Short mmCIF file of C-alpha atoms and ligand atoms in Angstrom, two decimals:
data_model
loop_
_atom_site.label_atom_id
_atom_site.label_comp_id
_atom_site.label_asym_id
_atom_site.label_seq_id
_atom_site.Cartn_x
_atom_site.Cartn_y
_atom_site.Cartn_z
CA MET A 1 -27.98 21.34 -10.04
CA LYS A 2 -25.00 18.70 -9.65
CA ALA A 3 -22.26 19.00 -6.99
CA THR A 4 -19.33 16.85 -5.86
CA ALA A 5 -17.50 16.71 -2.52
CA MET A 6 -14.59 14.99 -1.03
CA ALA A 7 -14.49 14.52 2.59
CA PRO A 8 -11.86 12.56 5.04
CA SER A 9 -12.44 10.16 7.39
CA ASN A 10 -11.53 10.99 10.90
CA ILE A 11 -9.92 9.12 13.91
CA ALA A 12 -11.06 10.14 17.40
CA PHE A 13 -8.58 10.59 20.34
CA ILE A 14 -11.17 11.16 22.64
CA LYS A 15 -14.31 8.88 21.47
CA TYR A 16 -17.80 9.29 20.80
CA TRP A 17 -19.91 6.39 22.37
CA GLY A 18 -23.37 6.81 23.63
CA LYS A 19 -25.93 9.18 22.72
CA VAL A 20 -28.62 11.24 24.53
CA ASP A 21 -30.98 11.45 21.64
CA GLU A 22 -31.07 8.76 18.99
CA GLY A 23 -32.90 10.71 15.98
CA LEU A 24 -30.77 13.91 16.40
CA ARG A 25 -27.56 11.79 17.17
CA LEU A 26 -26.77 14.15 19.99
CA PRO A 27 -23.73 12.58 21.97
CA ALA A 28 -23.34 11.69 25.66
CA ASN A 29 -20.04 13.39 25.52
CA GLY A 30 -17.86 15.86 23.65
CA SER A 31 -15.14 14.01 21.49
CA LEU A 32 -11.83 15.11 19.71
CA SER A 33 -10.57 13.90 16.33
CA VAL A 34 -8.15 14.43 13.48
CA ASN A 35 -9.04 14.11 9.65
CA LEU A 36 -7.05 11.46 7.81
CA SER A 37 -5.51 12.18 4.64
CA GLY A 38 -5.48 8.73 3.25
CA LEU A 39 -9.23 7.40 3.80
CA THR A 40 -11.54 9.49 1.69
CA THR A 41 -14.89 9.56 0.12
CA LYS A 42 -15.95 11.27 -2.95
CA THR A 43 -19.61 11.98 -3.61
CA THR A 44 -21.60 13.63 -6.61
CA VAL A 45 -25.06 14.58 -6.05
CA GLU A 46 -27.85 15.60 -8.70
CA PHE A 47 -31.34 16.94 -8.02
CA SER A 48 -33.40 16.80 -11.20
CA GLU A 49 -36.93 16.59 -12.42
CA ARG A 50 -35.39 13.70 -14.79
CA TYR A 51 -35.13 11.24 -11.78
CA GLN A 52 -38.43 9.48 -11.09
CA LYS A 53 -36.89 8.23 -7.50
CA ASP A 54 -33.59 8.60 -5.77
CA GLU A 55 -30.91 6.63 -7.15
CA VAL A 56 -27.90 5.69 -4.64
CA LEU A 57 -24.78 3.97 -6.07
CA ILE A 58 -22.12 3.21 -3.32
CA ASN A 59 -18.73 1.97 -4.69
CA ASN A 60 -20.61 0.61 -7.56
CA LYS A 61 -23.23 -1.16 -5.56
CA ILE A 62 -26.83 -0.85 -4.69
CA ASP A 63 -27.37 -1.68 -1.11
CA SER A 64 -30.87 -1.25 0.17
CA LYS A 65 -29.98 -0.47 3.83
CA LYS A 66 -27.42 1.94 2.97
CA THR A 67 -30.09 3.60 0.27
CA GLU A 68 -32.39 4.06 2.86
CA ARG A 69 -30.13 6.17 5.19
CA VAL A 70 -29.12 8.17 2.38
CA ILE A 71 -32.66 8.92 1.32
CA LYS A 72 -33.39 9.93 4.94
CA HIS A 73 -30.59 12.64 4.59
CA LEU A 74 -31.57 13.83 1.31
CA ASP A 75 -35.00 14.36 2.47
CA LEU A 76 -33.67 16.43 5.32
CA ILE A 77 -31.50 18.27 2.65
CA ARG A 78 -34.79 18.86 0.52
CA LYS A 79 -36.70 19.97 3.59
CA LYS A 80 -34.04 22.58 4.19
CA ALA A 81 -33.72 23.71 0.54
CA GLY A 82 -37.58 23.66 0.14
CA ILE A 83 -37.38 21.27 -2.93
CA LYS A 84 -39.03 18.14 -3.98
CA LYS A 85 -36.87 16.77 -6.86
CA LYS A 86 -35.51 13.44 -6.62
CA ALA A 87 -31.82 12.89 -6.63
CA LYS A 88 -28.90 10.59 -8.05
CA VAL A 89 -26.21 9.93 -5.80
CA VAL A 90 -22.69 8.28 -6.65
CA SER A 91 -20.19 7.64 -4.05
CA VAL A 92 -16.77 6.01 -3.90
CA ASN A 93 -14.18 5.34 -1.28
CA ASN A 94 -10.46 5.23 -1.82
CA PHE A 95 -10.35 2.76 0.58
CA PRO A 96 -11.83 -1.25 0.65
CA MET A 97 -15.18 -0.93 2.21
CA ALA A 98 -15.17 -4.51 2.77
CA ALA A 99 -12.37 -4.26 5.19
CA GLY A 100 -14.86 -3.03 7.86
CA LEU A 101 -13.03 0.43 8.29
CA ALA A 102 -15.76 3.22 9.25
CA SER A 103 -16.83 4.91 6.00
CA SER A 104 -20.00 6.59 7.53
CA ALA A 105 -17.81 9.81 8.69
CA SER A 106 -16.32 10.49 5.35
CA GLY A 107 -19.42 9.29 3.54
CA PHE A 108 -22.04 11.57 5.33
CA ALA A 109 -19.63 14.50 5.30
CA ALA A 110 -19.21 14.32 1.71
CA LEU A 111 -22.73 13.62 1.19
CA THR A 112 -23.91 16.66 3.29
CA LEU A 113 -21.58 18.97 1.49
CA ALA A 114 -22.26 17.88 -2.26
CA GLY A 115 -26.11 17.25 -1.58
CA SER A 116 -26.64 20.70 0.21
CA LYS A 117 -24.80 22.41 -2.74
CA ALA A 118 -26.46 20.40 -5.38
CA ALA A 119 -29.66 21.49 -3.69
CA GLY A 120 -28.80 25.31 -3.82
CA LEU A 121 -27.87 25.85 -0.40
CA ASN A 122 -24.72 27.49 0.69
CA LEU A 123 -24.45 26.34 4.32
CA PRO A 124 -21.70 27.62 6.63
CA GLU A 125 -19.49 25.22 8.39
CA LYS A 126 -21.47 24.99 11.48
CA GLU A 127 -24.55 24.19 9.75
CA LEU A 128 -22.81 21.57 7.61
CA SER A 129 -21.65 20.00 10.78
CA ILE A 130 -24.98 19.95 12.18
CA LEU A 131 -26.64 18.31 9.46
CA ALA A 132 -23.69 15.67 9.03
CA ARG A 133 -24.18 14.84 12.52
CA ILE A 134 -27.67 13.88 12.08
CA GLY A 135 -26.78 11.63 9.13
CA SER A 136 -23.95 9.85 11.21
CA GLY A 137 -22.51 11.00 14.54
CA SER A 138 -18.69 11.26 13.76
CA ALA A 139 -19.25 12.56 10.27
CA CYS A 140 -19.89 16.08 11.88
CA ARG A 141 -15.97 16.04 12.71
CA SER A 142 -15.07 15.20 9.05
CA ILE A 143 -16.56 18.71 7.94
CA PRO A 144 -13.96 21.26 9.57
CA PRO A 145 -10.35 21.06 8.98
CA GLY A 146 -7.45 19.47 11.09
CA PHE A 147 -7.69 18.80 14.68
CA VAL A 148 -11.16 18.85 15.57
CA GLU A 149 -13.65 19.10 18.58
CA TRP A 150 -17.38 18.09 18.63
CA MET A 151 -19.09 19.65 21.44
CA GLU A 152 -21.90 17.90 23.53
CA GLY A 153 -24.96 19.95 23.65
CA GLY A 154 -28.54 20.32 21.73
CA ASP A 155 -29.29 20.36 18.12
CA GLU A 156 -27.85 23.91 17.51
CA THR A 157 -24.98 23.79 19.75
CA SER A 158 -23.40 20.22 19.09
CA PHE A 159 -21.23 20.61 16.15
CA ALA A 160 -17.74 20.07 15.28
CA LYS A 161 -15.01 23.02 15.08
CA THR A 162 -11.47 22.94 14.35
CA ILE A 163 -9.06 23.50 17.44
CA PHE A 164 -5.78 23.46 15.43
CA PRO A 165 -5.00 23.44 11.68
CA ALA A 166 -3.95 20.02 9.98
CA ASN A 167 -0.32 21.37 9.91
CA TYR A 168 -0.24 22.14 13.45
CA TRP A 169 1.12 18.82 14.51
CA ASP A 170 3.51 16.82 12.39
CA ILE A 171 2.17 13.29 13.53
CA ALA A 172 1.55 10.22 11.34
CA ILE A 173 -1.34 8.05 11.90
CA ILE A 174 -0.91 4.55 10.43
CA THR A 175 -4.24 2.39 9.87
CA VAL A 176 -3.61 -1.06 10.42
CA ILE A 177 -6.02 -3.24 8.61
CA VAL A 178 -6.12 -6.67 10.55
CA SER A 179 -8.87 -8.50 8.69
CA THR A 180 -11.13 -8.24 5.86
CA GLY A 181 -14.86 -8.77 5.06
CA GLU A 182 -15.59 -9.35 8.84
CA LYS A 183 -19.14 -8.01 10.02
CA THR A 184 -19.12 -6.27 13.58
CA THR A 185 -21.90 -4.99 15.45
CA GLY A 186 -22.66 -1.45 14.18
CA SER A 187 -21.89 1.62 16.49
CA THR A 188 -25.72 2.56 16.41
CA LEU A 189 -26.51 -0.76 18.32
CA GLY A 190 -23.15 -0.67 20.11
CA MET A 191 -23.80 2.66 21.60
CA GLU A 192 -27.32 1.91 22.88
CA LEU A 193 -25.70 -0.95 24.80
CA ALA A 194 -23.06 1.49 26.41
CA LYS A 195 -25.58 2.26 29.33
CA THR A 196 -25.71 -1.26 30.28
CA SER A 197 -21.89 -1.16 31.33
CA PRO A 198 -21.52 -0.59 34.88
CA PHE A 199 -18.53 1.88 34.05
CA PHE A 200 -20.31 4.07 31.56
CA LYS A 201 -21.34 6.56 34.35
CA THR A 202 -17.86 6.52 35.51
CA ARG A 203 -16.41 7.37 32.25
CA LEU A 204 -18.84 10.06 31.57
CA SER A 205 -17.97 11.76 34.83
CA LEU A 206 -14.30 11.99 33.98
CA ILE A 207 -14.51 12.75 30.39
CA LYS A 208 -14.70 16.44 30.59
CA GLN A 209 -11.58 16.63 32.47
CA LYS A 210 -10.09 14.19 29.77
CA LEU A 211 -10.97 16.61 27.03
CA GLU A 212 -9.41 19.57 28.51
CA LYS A 213 -6.30 17.62 29.39
CA ILE A 214 -5.84 16.39 25.87
CA LYS A 215 -6.42 19.95 24.32
CA LYS A 216 -3.70 21.37 26.72
CA ILE A 217 -1.54 18.34 25.69
CA ILE A 218 -1.90 19.02 21.99
CA LYS A 219 -1.49 22.71 22.25
CA GLU A 220 1.76 21.93 23.96
CA LYS A 221 2.77 19.29 21.47
CA LYS A 222 3.87 16.77 24.26
CA PHE A 223 3.86 13.53 22.10
CA CYS A 224 4.50 11.17 24.92
CA GLU A 225 1.75 12.21 27.31
CA PHE A 226 -0.62 12.52 24.23
CA GLY A 227 0.08 9.00 23.12
CA LYS A 228 -0.53 7.55 26.60
CA LEU A 229 -3.71 9.22 27.02
CA VAL A 230 -4.99 8.31 23.51
CA GLU A 231 -4.11 4.66 24.32
CA GLU A 232 -5.79 4.87 27.83
CA GLU A 233 -9.05 6.28 26.03
CA ALA A 234 -9.10 3.49 23.58
CA LEU A 235 -8.88 0.87 26.02
CA GLU A 236 -11.48 2.80 28.42
CA LEU A 237 -13.81 2.64 25.29
CA HIS A 238 -13.25 -1.11 24.96
CA ALA A 239 -13.72 -1.67 28.49
CA ILE A 240 -17.18 -0.25 28.17
CA MET A 241 -17.79 -2.51 25.05
CA LEU A 242 -16.59 -5.63 26.69
CA THR A 243 -18.63 -4.99 29.75
CA SER A 244 -21.95 -4.15 27.87
CA LYS A 245 -24.68 -6.67 28.04
CA PRO A 246 -24.56 -8.34 25.87
CA SER A 247 -20.64 -7.96 25.57
CA LEU A 248 -19.08 -6.37 22.54
CA ILE A 249 -15.95 -7.98 21.56
CA TYR A 250 -14.26 -6.13 18.59
CA TRP A 251 -10.87 -7.46 18.92
CA THR A 252 -9.36 -10.33 17.14
CA PRO A 253 -6.05 -12.10 18.01
CA LYS A 254 -4.32 -10.12 15.50
CA THR A 255 -5.75 -6.80 17.14
CA LEU A 256 -3.99 -8.21 20.34
CA GLU A 257 -0.78 -9.06 18.42
CA ILE A 258 -0.64 -5.53 17.21
CA MET A 259 -1.37 -3.99 20.62
CA ARG A 260 1.48 -6.06 22.21
CA PHE A 261 3.67 -5.22 19.26
CA THR A 262 3.06 -1.46 19.97
CA HIS A 263 4.34 -1.82 23.45
CA MET A 264 7.33 -3.83 22.38
CA MET A 265 8.23 -1.03 19.90
CA ARG A 266 7.93 1.58 22.79
CA LYS A 267 10.26 -0.79 24.84
CA GLU A 268 12.74 -0.25 21.94
CA LYS A 269 12.39 3.47 22.22
CA LEU A 270 9.97 4.19 19.26
CA GLU A 271 7.24 6.57 20.61
CA VAL A 272 4.33 4.90 19.03
CA TYR A 273 0.73 4.52 20.51
CA PHE A 274 -2.48 2.79 19.57
CA THR A 275 -6.11 3.72 19.24
CA ILE A 276 -9.17 1.56 18.17
CA ASP A 277 -12.62 2.22 16.87
CA ALA A 278 -15.54 -0.29 17.09
CA GLY A 279 -14.00 -2.84 15.05
CA PRO A 280 -10.74 -4.98 14.98
CA HIS A 281 -8.28 -2.52 13.16
CA ILE A 282 -5.74 -0.35 14.86
CA TYR A 283 -4.50 3.06 14.22
CA LEU A 284 -0.84 3.74 15.24
CA ILE A 285 0.03 7.15 16.20
CA CYS A 286 3.85 8.35 15.91
CA PRO A 287 5.65 11.40 15.16
CA ASN A 288 6.13 11.80 11.31
CA LYS A 289 9.83 11.67 11.68
CA ASP A 290 9.40 8.10 13.04
CA LYS A 291 7.02 6.75 10.47
CA GLU A 292 9.34 4.97 8.34
CA LYS A 293 10.93 3.01 11.33
CA VAL A 294 7.40 2.04 12.46
CA ILE A 295 6.35 0.87 8.93
CA ASP A 296 9.46 -1.11 8.84
CA LYS A 297 8.79 -2.96 12.15
CA LEU A 298 5.35 -3.74 10.85
CA LYS A 299 6.66 -5.63 7.92
CA SER A 300 7.45 -8.66 10.24
CA ILE A 301 3.77 -8.94 10.86
CA LYS A 302 1.82 -11.15 8.49
CA GLU A 303 -1.66 -10.87 7.04
CA ILE A 304 -2.03 -7.03 7.64
CA GLU A 305 -2.56 -4.11 5.44
CA ILE A 306 -1.33 -0.49 6.06
CA ILE A 307 -2.70 2.91 5.16
CA VAL A 308 -0.61 5.74 5.86
CA ASN A 309 -2.20 8.98 6.89
CA GLU A 310 -1.35 12.53 8.07
CA PRO A 311 -3.70 15.14 9.63
CA ALA A 312 -5.90 16.44 6.83
CA ASN A 313 -8.30 19.30 5.88
CA GLY A 314 -12.06 18.70 5.98
CA ALA A 315 -14.60 18.36 3.37
CA LYS A 316 -14.28 20.42 0.23
CA LEU A 317 -16.25 20.81 -2.94
CA ILE A 318 -14.37 19.70 -5.92
CA GLN A 319 -15.11 19.91 -9.88
CA ASP A 320 -14.39 16.28 -11.03
CA HIS A 321 -18.02 14.96 -10.93
CA LEU A 322 -18.48 10.98 -10.68
CA PHE A 323 -21.23 11.14 -13.42
O1 PMV B 401 -20.19 7.98 13.90
P1 PMV B 401 -20.27 6.51 14.29
O2 PMV B 401 -21.93 5.95 14.37
O3 PMV B 401 -19.63 5.98 12.99
O4 PMV B 401 -19.67 6.08 15.54
C1 PMV B 401 -18.20 6.38 15.83
C2 PMV B 401 -17.71 5.71 17.07
C3 PMV B 401 -16.23 5.40 17.17
O5 PMV B 401 -15.74 5.49 16.10
C4 PMV B 401 -16.16 4.16 17.79
C5 PMV B 401 -15.76 6.50 18.11
C6 PMV B 401 -15.50 8.22 17.29
O6 PMV B 401 -15.69 8.97 18.21
O7 PMV B 401 -15.40 8.01 16.14
#
């Protein structure tokens, strides 16, 4: 059978950084994110006797490292479904992968949904989220819709669920791509290094409080408090990265330029805050009504590209197959 799924990427307000189990990708802490409307992956999977081996095409390219990780995931799906057939997988992102934007979240969420359906499984959201998590941690957060929390826990209890629907809060998330094609240290290696930071233990000891605080702030829609906490959290994540041994420096001069520019926009009374993942790009968050003003201000900055997002739904099956 053949199935196609579309899944959004997501951006974490409280970040996942560090694991307690490598293989199962169990996080050292809970995290919270929102799905992004402008960054999506579409994936078609077909299991058939016709295929002698698994064929994987991502953005029209064959990449042996990516293929290996996809096959590992297909093996998990085959085991769950009790089938042995090989598969063809075709996947495309609607954003440039070379830009170094995280694509594993949307990629593994789409692969999990399309793959399990194509294998004849009809998994509930929780099971899909657990399976996506094993493929790539943050992918579990791209399964449910809207604002999502991923709980820490064991294999059966660490999954993501919606805490507020996508239309709960009218905010905009502007992805600012500051460089292209740059290779950075992947999150798997980066997370292994987290425990070498002298500040990691402190971060973990305070993170539950932070999660409770942000949920309350989102519930009450207090944008200014929300933005401050999100920005503090991104800087804390990068403090762990910067103080890991060896040190991980994801920022470029352009990243710093946009960080300072964000502070300047705030001085000019625009409520806009940033967050940053394991890369040089920046995500600016503002009330949706101020989006145009922020976009207009960004026009003065050279050599950047922007993608405008709003909170989005999670992974879904679609009829429009890629082959
Ligand atoms: O799931 P991964 O391996 O792509 O790791 C994601 C790590 C961060 O993006 C830095 C934080 C997060 O919670 O998304």
